[in-house]
N, C-alpha and C. Protein backbone atom coordinates (compact mmCIF):
# COMPACT_ATOMS: atom_id res chain seq x y z
N MET A 1 0.84 -1.17 0.00
CA MET A 1 0.00 0.00 0.00
C MET A 1 0.89 1.24 0.00
N GLY A 2 0.91 1.97 -1.11
CA GLY A 2 1.70 3.18 -1.19
C GLY A 2 3.13 2.96 -1.64
N LEU A 3 3.61 1.73 -1.62
CA LEU A 3 4.98 1.46 -2.06
C LEU A 3 4.96 1.02 -3.52
N ASN A 4 5.78 1.61 -4.32
CA ASN A 4 5.87 1.27 -5.73
C ASN A 4 7.30 0.84 -6.02
N PRO A 5 7.55 -0.48 -6.10
CA PRO A 5 8.92 -0.96 -6.31
C PRO A 5 9.55 -0.46 -7.61
N ILE A 6 8.75 -0.17 -8.61
CA ILE A 6 9.29 0.33 -9.87
C ILE A 6 9.98 1.68 -9.66
N SER A 7 9.43 2.51 -8.80
CA SER A 7 10.01 3.84 -8.58
C SER A 7 11.39 3.76 -7.92
N TRP A 8 11.72 2.66 -7.32
CA TRP A 8 13.03 2.50 -6.69
C TRP A 8 14.14 2.49 -7.73
N PHE A 9 13.82 2.10 -8.94
CA PHE A 9 14.83 1.93 -9.98
C PHE A 9 14.93 3.13 -10.92
N LYS A 10 14.09 4.11 -10.76
CA LYS A 10 14.16 5.29 -11.60
C LYS A 10 15.38 6.11 -11.21
N LYS A 11 16.08 6.60 -12.24
CA LYS A 11 17.23 7.44 -11.98
C LYS A 11 16.75 8.83 -11.59
N ALA A 12 17.45 9.41 -10.65
CA ALA A 12 17.12 10.78 -10.24
C ALA A 12 17.53 11.72 -11.36
N GLU A 13 16.63 12.59 -11.75
CA GLU A 13 16.93 13.57 -12.78
C GLU A 13 17.80 14.67 -12.17
N PRO A 14 18.83 15.11 -12.89
CA PRO A 14 19.64 16.20 -12.34
C PRO A 14 18.77 17.46 -12.19
N GLU A 15 19.04 18.18 -11.13
CA GLU A 15 18.25 19.37 -10.86
C GLU A 15 18.59 20.45 -11.88
N LYS A 16 17.56 21.01 -12.49
CA LYS A 16 17.77 22.06 -13.48
C LYS A 16 17.91 23.39 -12.76
N PRO A 17 18.73 24.28 -13.31
CA PRO A 17 18.86 25.61 -12.71
C PRO A 17 17.51 26.32 -12.68
N LYS A 18 17.30 27.08 -11.64
CA LYS A 18 16.04 27.79 -11.47
C LYS A 18 16.04 29.14 -12.20
N LYS A 19 17.23 29.64 -12.55
CA LYS A 19 17.37 30.93 -13.21
C LYS A 19 18.08 30.74 -14.55
N LYS A 20 18.03 31.76 -15.37
CA LYS A 20 18.86 31.78 -16.58
C LYS A 20 20.27 32.14 -16.14
N ILE A 21 21.25 31.65 -16.88
CA ILE A 21 22.65 31.88 -16.49
C ILE A 21 22.99 33.37 -16.46
N CYS A 22 22.34 34.15 -17.31
CA CYS A 22 22.63 35.59 -17.35
C CYS A 22 22.15 36.31 -16.09
N CYS A 23 21.20 35.71 -15.38
CA CYS A 23 20.61 36.37 -14.20
C CYS A 23 21.14 35.80 -12.88
N ALA A 24 21.92 34.75 -12.96
CA ALA A 24 22.44 34.12 -11.76
C ALA A 24 23.70 34.84 -11.29
N CYS A 25 23.90 34.90 -10.01
CA CYS A 25 25.13 35.42 -9.39
C CYS A 25 25.48 36.84 -9.83
N PRO A 26 24.59 37.80 -9.67
CA PRO A 26 24.89 39.16 -10.15
C PRO A 26 26.08 39.82 -9.45
N GLU A 27 26.31 39.50 -8.17
CA GLU A 27 27.42 40.13 -7.45
C GLU A 27 28.77 39.69 -8.01
N THR A 28 28.94 38.38 -8.18
CA THR A 28 30.22 37.88 -8.68
C THR A 28 30.38 38.22 -10.16
N LYS A 29 29.28 38.28 -10.88
CA LYS A 29 29.33 38.63 -12.30
C LYS A 29 29.82 40.07 -12.47
N LYS A 30 29.29 40.97 -11.65
CA LYS A 30 29.68 42.38 -11.74
C LYS A 30 31.17 42.56 -11.45
N ALA A 31 31.65 41.93 -10.38
CA ALA A 31 33.07 42.04 -10.02
C ALA A 31 33.95 41.45 -11.12
N ARG A 32 33.56 40.30 -11.66
CA ARG A 32 34.33 39.67 -12.74
C ARG A 32 34.35 40.57 -13.97
N ASP A 33 33.19 41.09 -14.35
CA ASP A 33 33.10 41.92 -15.55
C ASP A 33 33.90 43.21 -15.43
N GLU A 34 33.85 43.85 -14.26
CA GLU A 34 34.61 45.09 -14.06
C GLU A 34 36.11 44.82 -14.15
N CYS A 35 36.56 43.74 -13.56
CA CYS A 35 37.98 43.41 -13.58
C CYS A 35 38.45 43.09 -15.00
N THR A 36 37.69 42.25 -15.70
CA THR A 36 38.13 41.88 -17.05
C THR A 36 38.03 43.05 -18.03
N ALA A 37 37.08 43.96 -17.82
CA ALA A 37 36.98 45.13 -18.69
C ALA A 37 38.14 46.09 -18.45
N THR A 38 38.60 46.17 -17.20
CA THR A 38 39.68 47.08 -16.85
C THR A 38 41.05 46.50 -17.18
N TYR A 39 41.26 45.24 -16.82
CA TYR A 39 42.60 44.65 -16.92
C TYR A 39 42.73 43.56 -17.98
N GLY A 40 41.62 43.12 -18.55
CA GLY A 40 41.65 42.05 -19.55
C GLY A 40 41.38 40.70 -18.91
N PRO A 41 40.82 39.77 -19.68
CA PRO A 41 40.42 38.48 -19.12
C PRO A 41 41.60 37.59 -18.69
N GLU A 42 42.78 37.89 -19.19
CA GLU A 42 43.95 37.07 -18.84
C GLU A 42 44.72 37.63 -17.65
N ALA A 43 44.30 38.74 -17.11
CA ALA A 43 45.02 39.37 -16.00
C ALA A 43 44.97 38.46 -14.76
N PRO A 44 46.13 38.21 -14.15
CA PRO A 44 46.17 37.35 -12.96
C PRO A 44 45.30 37.85 -11.81
N ARG A 45 45.13 39.16 -11.71
CA ARG A 45 44.32 39.70 -10.61
C ARG A 45 42.84 39.37 -10.79
N CYS A 46 42.42 39.01 -12.02
CA CYS A 46 41.01 38.69 -12.27
C CYS A 46 40.70 37.20 -12.06
N ALA A 47 41.72 36.36 -12.02
CA ALA A 47 41.51 34.92 -11.92
C ALA A 47 40.66 34.52 -10.70
N PRO A 48 40.92 35.07 -9.51
CA PRO A 48 40.07 34.69 -8.37
C PRO A 48 38.61 35.12 -8.53
N LEU A 49 38.38 36.25 -9.20
CA LEU A 49 37.02 36.73 -9.41
C LEU A 49 36.29 35.85 -10.44
N ILE A 50 37.02 35.43 -11.46
CA ILE A 50 36.44 34.54 -12.47
C ILE A 50 36.08 33.20 -11.83
N GLU A 51 36.99 32.67 -11.02
CA GLU A 51 36.74 31.39 -10.36
C GLU A 51 35.58 31.49 -9.37
N ALA A 52 35.50 32.59 -8.65
CA ALA A 52 34.39 32.79 -7.70
C ALA A 52 33.05 32.80 -8.44
N HIS A 53 33.03 33.42 -9.60
CA HIS A 53 31.79 33.46 -10.38
C HIS A 53 31.43 32.05 -10.88
N LYS A 54 32.42 31.31 -11.33
CA LYS A 54 32.16 29.92 -11.77
C LYS A 54 31.62 29.08 -10.62
N GLN A 55 32.19 29.22 -9.44
CA GLN A 55 31.73 28.45 -8.30
C GLN A 55 30.29 28.82 -7.93
N CYS A 56 29.97 30.10 -8.02
CA CYS A 56 28.61 30.55 -7.75
C CYS A 56 27.64 29.94 -8.77
N LEU A 57 28.02 29.95 -10.04
CA LEU A 57 27.15 29.37 -11.07
C LEU A 57 26.96 27.87 -10.85
N ARG A 58 28.02 27.18 -10.48
CA ARG A 58 27.89 25.74 -10.18
C ARG A 58 26.93 25.50 -9.02
N ALA A 59 27.03 26.35 -8.02
CA ALA A 59 26.13 26.22 -6.85
C ALA A 59 24.68 26.46 -7.25
N GLU A 60 24.45 27.23 -8.31
CA GLU A 60 23.10 27.49 -8.82
C GLU A 60 22.62 26.37 -9.74
N GLY A 61 23.51 25.41 -10.04
CA GLY A 61 23.11 24.25 -10.86
C GLY A 61 23.58 24.29 -12.29
N PHE A 62 24.42 25.25 -12.64
CA PHE A 62 24.93 25.33 -14.00
C PHE A 62 26.20 24.51 -14.14
N ASN A 63 26.40 23.92 -15.32
CA ASN A 63 27.57 23.11 -15.58
C ASN A 63 28.59 23.96 -16.34
N VAL A 64 29.46 24.63 -15.57
CA VAL A 64 30.50 25.49 -16.17
C VAL A 64 31.86 25.05 -15.72
């Protein structure tokens, strides 16, 4: 009663992001964009900001 053995074998669907990638993580996006616009995307000082933004996007469910 209430138990469905078939459901035990269903694979869990990966959780889809709740937002569009352009709208996720506005704080880290702004810091990353300002740094890369000022110093260029290859500037060593921007690397931590770029990585922080990637980590934020991953936490939101994006595969980056």
